[in-house]
GROMACS .gro file of C-alpha atoms in nm:
model
  433
    1MET     CA    1   9.029  -8.639   4.049
    2GLY     CA    2   8.815  -8.856   3.815
    3ILE     CA    3   8.779  -9.008   3.463
    4ALA     CA    4   8.775  -8.708   3.269
    5THR     CA    5   8.549  -8.839   2.941
    6PRO     CA    6   8.396  -9.180   2.811
    7LEU     CA    7   8.479  -9.363   2.575
    8PRO     CA    8   8.505  -9.249   2.241
    9THR     CA    9   8.575  -9.679   2.039
   10SER     CA   10   8.633  -9.442   1.746
   11THR     CA   11   8.968  -9.353   1.838
   12LEU     CA   12   9.012  -9.636   2.018
   13LEU     CA   13   9.437  -9.720   2.116
   14ARG     CA   14   9.511 -10.083   2.214
   15LEU     CA   15   9.852 -10.036   2.384
   16ALA     CA   16  10.069 -10.317   2.556
   17THR     CA   17  10.335 -10.241   2.844
   18ALA     CA   18  10.656 -10.419   2.861
   19GLY     CA   19  10.962 -10.417   2.991
   20SER     CA   20  11.220 -10.569   3.264
   21VAL     CA   21  11.186 -10.646   3.641
   22ASP     CA   22  11.268 -10.243   3.818
   23ASP     CA   23  11.268 -10.107   3.520
   24GLY     CA   24  10.975  -9.893   3.649
   25LYS     CA   25  10.664 -10.034   3.457
   26SER     CA   26  10.425 -10.023   3.723
   27THR     CA   27  10.471  -9.616   3.834
   28LEU     CA   28  10.511  -9.537   3.496
   29VAL     CA   29  10.136  -9.665   3.451
   30GLY     CA   30  10.066  -9.508   3.731
   31ARG     CA   31  10.247  -9.205   3.687
   32LEU     CA   32   9.984  -9.204   3.303
   33LEU     CA   33   9.682  -9.267   3.509
   34TYR     CA   34   9.720  -9.016   3.741
   35ASP     CA   35   9.848  -8.729   3.491
   36SER     CA   36   9.567  -8.770   3.261
   37LYS     CA   37   9.347  -8.772   3.562
   38SER     CA   38   9.154  -9.104   3.521
   39VAL     CA   39   9.202  -9.186   3.919
   40LEU     CA   40   8.934  -9.276   4.073
   41ALA     CA   41   8.980  -9.020   4.432
   42ASP     CA   42   8.927  -9.301   4.638
   43GLN     CA   43   9.173  -9.527   4.445
   44PHE     CA   44   9.464  -9.188   4.522
   45ASP     CA   45   9.343  -9.196   4.928
   46ALA     CA   46   9.351  -9.573   4.924
   47VAL     CA   47   9.748  -9.611   4.715
   48GLU     CA   48   9.761  -9.184   4.951
   49ARG     CA   49   9.747  -9.449   5.302
   50VAL     CA   50   9.970  -9.769   5.179
   51SER     CA   51  10.251  -9.552   5.068
   52ARG     CA   52  10.246  -9.391   5.409
   53ASP     CA   53  10.180  -9.655   5.659
   54ARG     CA   54  10.506  -9.802   5.471
   55GLY     CA   55  10.697  -9.462   5.573
   56LEU     CA   56  10.733  -9.325   5.235
   57ALA     CA   57  10.670  -8.938   5.193
   58GLN     CA   58  10.477  -8.860   4.860
   59ALA     CA   59  10.140  -9.159   4.705
   60ASP     CA   60  10.359  -9.446   4.557
   61LEU     CA   61  10.216  -9.524   4.239
   62ALA     CA   62  10.278  -9.825   4.112
   63LEU     CA   63  10.062  -9.916   4.379
   64LEU     CA   64   9.758  -9.821   4.110
   65THR     CA   65   9.843 -10.116   3.906
   66ASP     CA   66   9.988 -10.402   4.123
   67GLY     CA   67   9.627 -10.487   4.190
   68LEU     CA   68   9.663 -10.909   4.291
   69ARG     CA   69   9.849 -10.957   4.663
   70SER     CA   70  10.079 -11.111   4.602
   71GLU     CA   71  10.176 -10.887   4.307
   72ARG     CA   72  10.230 -10.652   4.582
   73GLU     CA   73  10.373 -10.801   4.867
   74GLN     CA   74  10.658 -10.963   4.589
   75GLY     CA   75  10.647 -10.601   4.439
   76ILE     CA   76  10.637 -10.811   4.118
   77THR     CA   77  10.382 -10.783   3.831
   78ILE     CA   78  10.211 -11.155   3.766
   79ASP     CA   79   9.954 -11.104   3.516
   80VAL     CA   80   9.804 -10.955   3.323
   81ALA     CA   81   9.576 -10.672   3.421
   82TYR     CA   82   9.386 -10.410   3.178
   83ARG     CA   83   9.342 -10.093   3.235
   84TYR     CA   84   9.045  -9.835   3.069
   85PHE     CA   85   9.104  -9.421   3.052
   86ALA     CA   86   9.023  -9.156   2.786
   87THR     CA   87   9.217  -8.839   2.720
   88ALA     CA   88   9.023  -8.572   2.480
   89GLU     CA   89   9.179  -8.633   2.219
   90ARG     CA   90   9.079  -9.026   2.195
   91SER     CA   91   9.065  -9.386   2.408
   92PHE     CA   92   9.259  -9.639   2.508
   93ILE     CA   93   9.278  -9.971   2.672
   94LEU     CA   94   9.581 -10.063   2.819
   95ALA     CA   95   9.716 -10.429   2.884
   96ASP     CA   96   9.991 -10.367   3.165
   97CYS     CA   97  10.206 -10.722   3.107
   98PRO     CA   98  10.485 -10.861   3.347
   99GLY     CA   99  10.812 -10.793   3.279
  100HIS     CA  100  10.951 -11.067   3.456
  101VAL     CA  101  11.133 -11.357   3.264
  102GLN     CA  102  10.861 -11.629   3.361
  103TYR     CA  103  10.609 -11.417   3.277
  104THR     CA  104  10.691 -11.400   2.942
  105ARG     CA  105  10.383 -11.533   2.840
  106ASN     CA  106  10.149 -11.333   2.993
  107THR     CA  107  10.353 -11.020   2.838
  108VAL     CA  108  10.274 -11.254   2.456
  109THR     CA  109   9.936 -11.239   2.586
  110GLY     CA  110   9.884 -10.884   2.618
  111ALA     CA  111  10.092 -10.816   2.314
  112SER     CA  112   9.845 -11.055   2.111
  113THR     CA  113   9.590 -10.822   2.020
  114ALA     CA  114   9.738 -10.468   2.081
  115ASP     CA  115   9.824 -10.149   1.872
  116VAL     CA  116  10.103 -10.005   2.005
  117VAL     CA  117  10.330 -10.238   2.279
  118VAL     CA  118  10.529  -9.966   2.516
  119LEU     CA  119  10.867 -10.095   2.610
  120LEU     CA  120  11.069  -9.910   2.935
  121VAL     CA  121  11.396  -9.990   2.928
  122ASP     CA  122  11.619  -9.850   3.281
  123VAL     CA  123  11.875  -9.605   3.148
  124ARG     CA  124  12.134  -9.661   3.361
  125LYS     CA  125  12.113 -10.098   3.232
  126GLY     CA  126  12.069 -10.032   2.890
  127LEU     CA  127  11.938 -10.330   2.638
  128LEU     CA  128  11.877 -10.621   2.832
  129GLU     CA  129  11.736 -10.982   2.732
  130GLN     CA  130  11.476 -10.956   2.838
  131THR     CA  131  11.395 -10.632   2.667
  132SER     CA  132  11.521 -10.811   2.327
  133ARG     CA  133  11.315 -11.115   2.375
  134HIS     CA  134  10.986 -10.852   2.454
  135LEU     CA  135  11.161 -10.658   2.049
  136ALA     CA  136  11.160 -11.013   1.903
  137VAL     CA  137  10.769 -11.042   2.110
  138ALA     CA  138  10.654 -10.752   1.937
  139SER     CA  139  10.815 -10.822   1.584
  140LEU     CA  140  10.687 -11.192   1.571
  141LEU     CA  141  10.354 -11.077   1.720
  142ARG     CA  142  10.307 -10.812   1.435
  143VAL     CA  143  10.281 -10.549   1.671
  144PRO     CA  144  10.196 -10.217   1.475
  145HIS     CA  145  10.435  -9.989   1.712
  146VAL     CA  146  10.672  -9.962   1.924
  147VAL     CA  147  10.737  -9.697   2.182
  148VAL     CA  148  11.058  -9.732   2.371
  149VAL     CA  149  11.037  -9.537   2.710
  150VAL     CA  150  11.427  -9.489   2.830
  151ASN     CA  151  11.297  -9.448   3.229
  152LYS     CA  152  11.454  -9.302   3.474
  153ILE     CA  153  11.623  -9.055   3.267
  154ASP     CA  154  11.668  -8.841   3.658
  155LEU     CA  155  11.900  -9.096   3.804
  156VAL     CA  156  12.104  -9.026   3.529
  157ASP     CA  157  12.076  -8.570   3.574
  158TYR     CA  158  11.915  -8.605   3.237
  159ASP     CA  159  12.224  -8.644   3.072
  160GLU     CA  160  12.146  -8.710   2.731
  161ALA     CA  161  12.423  -8.868   2.553
  162THR     CA  162  12.294  -9.121   2.782
  163TYR     CA  163  12.027  -9.116   2.713
  164ASP     CA  164  12.099  -9.080   2.286
  165THR     CA  165  12.346  -9.427   2.334
  166VAL     CA  166  12.068  -9.623   2.539
  167SER     CA  167  11.787  -9.526   2.203
  168ALA     CA  168  12.147  -9.655   1.957
  169GLN     CA  169  12.098  -9.970   2.118
  170VAL     CA  170  11.782 -10.043   2.119
  171LYS     CA  171  11.686  -9.879   1.749
  172ALA     CA  172  12.057 -10.089   1.629
  173THR     CA  173  11.850 -10.435   1.763
  174ALA     CA  174  11.481 -10.346   1.660
  175HIS     CA  175  11.608 -10.353   1.326
  176SER     CA  176  11.786 -10.619   1.293
  177LEU     CA  177  11.436 -10.787   1.490
  178GLY     CA  178  11.229 -10.699   1.197
  179LEU     CA  179  11.046 -10.373   1.342
  180SER     CA  180  11.032 -10.051   1.170
  181ASP     CA  181  10.829  -9.816   1.358
  182VAL     CA  182  11.014  -9.824   1.682
  183THR     CA  183  11.005  -9.439   1.896
  184THR     CA  184  11.203  -9.417   2.240
  185VAL     CA  185  11.106  -9.163   2.421
  186PRO     CA  186  11.332  -9.056   2.754
  187VAL     CA  187  11.133  -9.033   3.090
  188SER     CA  188  11.160  -9.078   3.488
  189ALA     CA  189  10.761  -9.167   3.552
  190LEU     CA  190  10.890  -9.133   3.933
  191ALA     CA  191  10.857  -8.760   3.826
  192GLY     CA  192  10.704  -8.733   3.567
  193ASP     CA  193  10.865  -8.600   3.357
  194ASN     CA  194  10.771  -8.622   2.979
  195VAL     CA  195  10.494  -8.899   3.089
  196VAL     CA  196  10.181  -8.668   3.032
  197THR     CA  197  10.330  -8.316   2.910
  198ARG     CA  198  10.674  -8.242   2.831
  199SER     CA  199  10.919  -8.179   3.045
  200ASP     CA  200  11.208  -7.831   3.072
  201ARG     CA  201  11.443  -8.081   3.232
  202THR     CA  202  11.527  -8.235   2.892
  203PRO     CA  203  11.603  -7.919   2.713
  204TRP     CA  204  11.783  -8.126   2.447
  205TYR     CA  205  11.421  -8.321   2.338
  206ASP     CA  206  11.228  -8.178   2.086
  207GLY     CA  207  10.980  -8.497   2.030
  208PRO     CA  208  10.661  -8.452   2.215
  209SER     CA  209  10.579  -8.636   2.545
  210LEU     CA  210  10.456  -9.008   2.562
  211LEU     CA  211  10.100  -8.987   2.573
  212GLU     CA  212  10.145  -8.702   2.311
  213HIS     CA  213  10.253  -8.966   2.098
  214LEU     CA  214  10.052  -9.207   2.211
  215GLU     CA  215   9.728  -8.996   2.084
  216GLN     CA  216   9.924  -8.895   1.727
  217LEU     CA  217   9.929  -9.266   1.619
  218ASP     CA  218   9.749  -9.349   1.326
  219PRO     CA  219   9.479  -9.582   1.351
  220VAL     CA  220   9.586  -9.931   1.289
  221GLY     CA  221   9.288  -9.971   1.004
  222GLU     CA  222   8.957  -9.995   0.931
  223PRO     CA  223   8.802 -10.378   1.065
  224HIS     CA  224   8.713 -10.482   0.760
  225SER     CA  225   8.965 -10.369   0.588
  226GLU     CA  226   9.091 -10.735   0.568
  227PRO     CA  227   8.864 -11.020   0.404
  228LEU     CA  228   8.565 -11.152   0.590
  229ARG     CA  229   8.694 -11.482   0.871
  230PHE     CA  230   8.388 -11.621   1.115
  231PRO     CA  231   8.513 -11.870   1.272
  232VAL     CA  232   8.163 -12.093   1.390
  233GLN     CA  233   8.114 -12.082   1.815
  234LEU     CA  234   7.770 -12.272   1.820
  235VAL     CA  235   7.505 -12.421   1.588
  236ILE     CA  236   7.203 -12.282   1.662
  237ARG     CA  237   6.903 -12.535   1.565
  238PRO     CA  238   6.629 -12.536   1.812
  239GLN     CA  239   6.427 -12.764   1.876
  240SER     CA  240   6.110 -12.626   1.910
  241ALA     CA  241   5.954 -12.312   1.981
  242ALA     CA  242   5.708 -12.090   2.150
  243GLU     CA  243   5.673 -11.922   1.764
  244ASP     CA  244   5.648 -12.074   1.466
  245ARG     CA  245   5.892 -11.881   1.295
  246PHE     CA  246   6.145 -12.032   1.491
  247ARG     CA  247   6.070 -12.333   1.414
  248ASP     CA  248   6.290 -12.443   1.111
  249TYR     CA  249   6.558 -12.166   1.275
  250ARG     CA  250   6.934 -12.224   1.181
  251GLY     CA  251   7.189 -12.022   1.226
  252TYR     CA  252   7.555 -12.025   1.314
  253ALA     CA  253   7.711 -11.787   1.613
  254GLY     CA  254   8.050 -11.661   1.662
  255GLN     CA  255   8.248 -11.353   1.661
  256VAL     CA  256   8.396 -11.159   1.313
  257ALA     CA  257   8.809 -11.244   1.342
  258SER     CA  258   8.822 -10.971   1.049
  259GLY     CA  259   8.621 -10.802   0.816
  260LEU     CA  260   8.284 -10.734   0.678
  261VAL     CA  261   8.044 -10.937   0.566
  262ARG     CA  262   7.692 -10.845   0.446
  263VAL     CA  263   7.334 -11.003   0.392
  264GLY     CA  264   7.364 -11.132   0.006
  265ASP     CA  265   7.716 -11.206   0.111
  266PRO     CA  266   7.818 -11.507  -0.141
  267VAL     CA  267   8.060 -11.689   0.164
  268THR     CA  268   8.234 -12.028   0.159
  269VAL     CA  269   8.281 -12.303   0.473
  270LEU     CA  270   8.586 -12.445   0.538
  271PRO     CA  271   8.725 -12.698   0.571
  272SER     CA  272   8.458 -12.841   0.331
  273GLY     CA  273   8.491 -12.594   0.092
  274ARG     CA  274   8.077 -12.576   0.069
  275THR     CA  275   7.928 -12.244  -0.109
  276SER     CA  276   7.609 -12.067   0.036
  277THR     CA  277   7.455 -11.668   0.056
  278VAL     CA  278   7.384 -11.526   0.323
  279VAL     CA  279   7.030 -11.438   0.398
  280GLY     CA  280   7.029 -11.338   0.786
  281ILE     CA  281   7.251 -11.121   0.995
  282ASP     CA  282   7.158 -11.157   1.421
  283THR     CA  283   7.282 -11.028   1.723
  284ALA     CA  284   7.007 -11.012   2.044
  285ASP     CA  285   6.882 -10.644   1.983
  286GLY     CA  286   6.771 -10.734   1.641
  287GLU     CA  287   6.839 -10.777   1.272
  288LEU     CA  288   7.140 -10.617   1.173
  289THR     CA  289   7.163 -10.552   0.683
  290GLU     CA  290   7.611 -10.579   0.801
  291ALA     CA  291   7.846 -10.652   1.113
  292PHE     CA  292   8.214 -10.640   1.064
  293SER     CA  293   8.489 -10.682   1.326
  294PRO     CA  294   8.458 -10.796   1.669
  295GLN     CA  295   8.161 -10.735   1.609
  296SER     CA  296   7.938 -11.191   1.774
  297VAL     CA  297   7.661 -11.211   1.565
  298THR     CA  298   7.439 -11.514   1.437
  299LEU     CA  299   7.413 -11.593   1.050
  300ARG     CA  300   7.201 -11.759   0.825
  301LEU     CA  301   7.266 -11.893   0.510
  302ALA     CA  302   7.012 -11.945   0.218
  303ASP     CA  303   7.135 -12.341   0.211
  304ASP     CA  304   7.126 -12.585   0.462
  305VAL     CA  305   7.502 -12.650   0.438
  306ASP     CA  306   7.708 -12.904   0.711
  307ILE     CA  307   7.861 -12.652   0.928
  308SER     CA  308   8.049 -12.707   1.329
  309ARG     CA  309   8.186 -12.552   1.585
  310GLY     CA  310   8.563 -12.532   1.450
  311ASP     CA  311   8.438 -12.440   1.093
  312LEU     CA  312   8.523 -12.059   0.917
  313ILE     CA  313   8.281 -11.880   0.675
  314VAL     CA  314   8.517 -11.681   0.467
  315THR     CA  315   8.400 -11.456   0.124
  316SER     CA  316   8.391 -11.634  -0.163
  317ARG     CA  317   8.620 -11.358  -0.282
  318SER     CA  318   8.883 -11.523  -0.062
  319VAL     CA  319   8.916 -11.875   0.064
  320PRO     CA  320   9.254 -11.916   0.183
  321SER     CA  321   9.445 -12.289   0.167
  322VAL     CA  322   9.268 -12.588   0.428
  323THR     CA  323   9.623 -12.806   0.555
  324GLN     CA  324   9.696 -13.045   0.800
  325ASP     CA  325  10.075 -12.942   0.719
  326ILE     CA  326  10.188 -12.623   0.967
  327ASP     CA  327  10.545 -12.404   0.985
  328GLY     CA  328  10.508 -12.182   1.210
  329THR     CA  329  10.641 -11.944   1.471
  330VAL     CA  330  10.615 -12.065   1.852
  331ALA     CA  331  10.677 -11.887   2.143
  332TRP     CA  332  10.724 -12.170   2.423
  333LEU     CA  333  10.584 -12.098   2.743
  334ALA     CA  334  10.599 -12.428   2.921
  335GLU     CA  335  10.851 -12.519   3.234
  336ARG     CA  336  10.924 -12.861   3.001
  337ASP     CA  337  11.057 -12.900   2.683
  338LEU     CA  338  10.960 -12.887   2.341
  339ARG     CA  339  11.088 -13.150   2.129
  340ALA     CA  340  11.028 -13.349   1.722
  341GLY     CA  341  10.744 -13.612   1.826
  342SER     CA  342  10.560 -13.441   2.121
  343LYS     CA  343  10.222 -13.457   2.082
  344VAL     CA  344   9.980 -13.173   2.172
  345LEU     CA  345   9.676 -13.037   2.087
  346LEU     CA  346   9.655 -12.744   1.798
  347LYS     CA  347   9.423 -12.425   1.892
  348HIS     CA  348   9.291 -12.271   1.575
  349GLY     CA  349   8.977 -12.026   1.623
  350THR     CA  350   8.732 -12.180   1.747
  351ARG     CA  351   8.865 -12.588   1.580
  352THR     CA  352   9.082 -12.788   1.839
  353VAL     CA  353   9.288 -13.052   1.664
  354GLN     CA  354   9.539 -13.314   1.737
  355ALA     CA  355   9.934 -13.263   1.658
  356LEU     CA  356  10.264 -13.413   1.610
  357VAL     CA  357  10.569 -13.174   1.621
  358LYS     CA  358  10.765 -13.366   1.315
  359ASN     CA  359  11.047 -13.105   1.341
  360VAL     CA  360  11.234 -12.817   1.601
  361GLY     CA  361  11.394 -12.621   1.325
  362GLY     CA  362  11.539 -12.357   1.557
  363ARG     CA  363  11.600 -12.108   1.799
  364LEU     CA  364  11.607 -11.753   1.794
  365ASP     CA  365  11.901 -11.542   1.939
  366LEU     CA  366  11.781 -11.315   2.093
  367ASP     CA  367  12.173 -11.123   2.113
  368ARG     CA  368  12.210 -11.163   1.765
  369ALA     CA  369  11.921 -11.217   1.634
  370GLU     CA  370  11.978 -11.499   1.424
  371LEU     CA  371  11.762 -11.852   1.435
  372LEU     CA  372  12.069 -12.102   1.557
  373PRO     CA  373  12.032 -12.472   1.493
  374ALA     CA  374  11.790 -12.640   1.779
  375ASP     CA  375  11.656 -12.951   1.868
  376THR     CA  376  11.448 -12.878   2.136
  377LEU     CA  377  11.295 -12.546   2.286
  378GLY     CA  378  11.220 -12.519   2.651
  379LEU     CA  379  11.071 -12.216   2.887
  380ASN     CA  380  11.058 -11.873   2.696
  381ASP     CA  381  11.238 -11.994   2.372
  382ILE     CA  382  11.084 -11.830   2.052
  383GLY     CA  383  11.216 -12.147   1.799
  384HIS     CA  384  11.044 -12.214   1.409
  385VAL     CA  385  10.858 -12.576   1.399
  386THR     CA  386  10.676 -12.815   1.190
  387LEU     CA  387  10.373 -12.935   1.263
  388ARG     CA  388  10.118 -13.269   1.155
  389LEU     CA  389   9.709 -13.196   1.195
  390ALA     CA  390   9.472 -13.455   1.198
  391ALA     CA  391   9.273 -13.297   1.038
  392PRO     CA  392   9.299 -12.978   0.838
  393ILE     CA  393   9.216 -12.662   0.944
  394ALA     CA  394   9.148 -12.300   0.700
  395ALA     CA  395   9.536 -12.136   0.798
  396GLU     CA  396   9.714 -11.801   0.647
  397GLU     CA  397  10.047 -11.668   0.717
  398TYR     CA  398  10.027 -11.492   1.036
  399LEU     CA  399  10.242 -11.183   0.801
  400HIS     CA  400   9.886 -11.147   0.607
  401SER     CA  401   9.648 -11.212   0.831
  402ARG     CA  402   9.668 -11.181   1.240
  403SER     CA  403   9.344 -11.365   1.333
  404THR     CA  404   9.346 -11.681   1.145
  405GLY     CA  405   9.731 -11.702   1.129
  406ALA     CA  406   9.792 -11.711   1.466
  407PHE     CA  407   9.735 -12.061   1.669
  408LEU     CA  408   9.768 -12.200   2.039
  409LEU     CA  409   9.939 -12.516   2.136
  410VAL     CA  410   9.764 -12.730   2.490
  411ASP     CA  411   9.830 -12.950   2.647
  412PRO     CA  412   9.582 -13.284   2.579
  413HIS     CA  413   9.649 -13.408   2.939
  414ASP     CA  414   9.594 -13.098   3.138
  415GLY     CA  415   9.407 -12.841   2.893
  416THR     CA  416   9.695 -12.600   2.997
  417THR     CA  417   9.859 -12.359   2.678
  418LEU     CA  418  10.221 -12.460   2.570
  419ALA     CA  419  10.266 -12.216   2.328
  420ALA     CA  420  10.200 -11.897   2.121
  421GLY     CA  421  10.209 -12.004   1.774
  422MET     CA  422  10.269 -11.795   1.437
  423VAL     CA  423  10.179 -11.987   1.067
  424GLY     CA  424  10.434 -11.916   0.808
  425ASP     CA  425  10.824 -11.840   0.842
  426ALA     CA  426  10.849 -11.505   0.968
  427LEU     CA  427  11.103 -11.578   1.251
  428LEU     CA  428  11.298 -11.669   0.966
  429SER     CA  429  11.245 -11.412   0.730
  430THR     CA  430  11.300 -11.154   1.095
  431ALA     CA  431  11.619 -11.320   1.203
  432ALA     CA  432  11.735 -11.268   0.796
  433VAL     CA  433  11.715 -10.895   0.860
   0.00000   0.00000   0.00000
């Protein structure tokens, strides 16, 4: 056994797995890796040894993913673990996210860059509150595709009616949360039914296996399909140089968050609004004529513009507005409650500013998919807030831009992350569906 093929980046798909505790997520990921021949022989030998030591008759494939010692001891997934595998059709980066409610913050992290969320549901339990929470997170983060794996179908004797009931529950809740592309698949991760290959034990199911479906999903879009957004991470100003050509060098380093930039493009720097033209794009391997998301490059401009870390370079053909007032949706990830009057730091791209919570506008009820009145948000709540910033940022609606519509709220005292946020009224529009 071994990794079957190299990773062809042109067909890369980023996926995140989620699900409630004991729904079999780790087993599913292990089965997916094993049956797609993406497990090295020595890795599987180690899993077999540990499984025998535990008195198991066969290899526990969940051990392929529960890598942390504390995870193995508790039997739960704690942190986000990234796995890489490939088939003949495409390559995958898999973010294996925790299922326990207290680690929802890690699920938000894993899903934030995903093209598809694979969400597990135990066919015997049906839709749980944590399932609804994960569906809400997928909706708020604008994850393009959601696949719900109805797992442990073998424990109900592969009964079609039981599967149909759970599938209907899931799709109804997903629709109420504003999700449009939701697919369900009946699976036994333990036995391997419909994970990589279609199972003869579900003749009533005529859809693809999980892996076949993931291979067939349409790409999310070209990296340059959105306008240029380039958060400046570092200003490069050499004080001296061995070569004369570097003495007056001034460049702006960072990662292209979205869009494409070419030499000769007119750009605008925010929040100042100053304009210039790109005259050079540099990398460690030499100069480029163009760069696109998610490349890390250094831009040189024609004019000596006052630019510092945290500024945003954008195409002059599409300039977002600059504001000090933010209405947004947040997934609250801290033990202490969020309430009006709280002072926090807001991190947007490479820019960090002080912020005051002016108002908590409501909390999402996961059972009814409604925004209910609330003046505080507790751990794992999703709600609407209004923020006043000490300095302006170039924020866009998250519904229009995942790159410049996202922000973090950070504790100003110890630097811990308090919330993941989305600019705009996505929660209000979602709850109204």
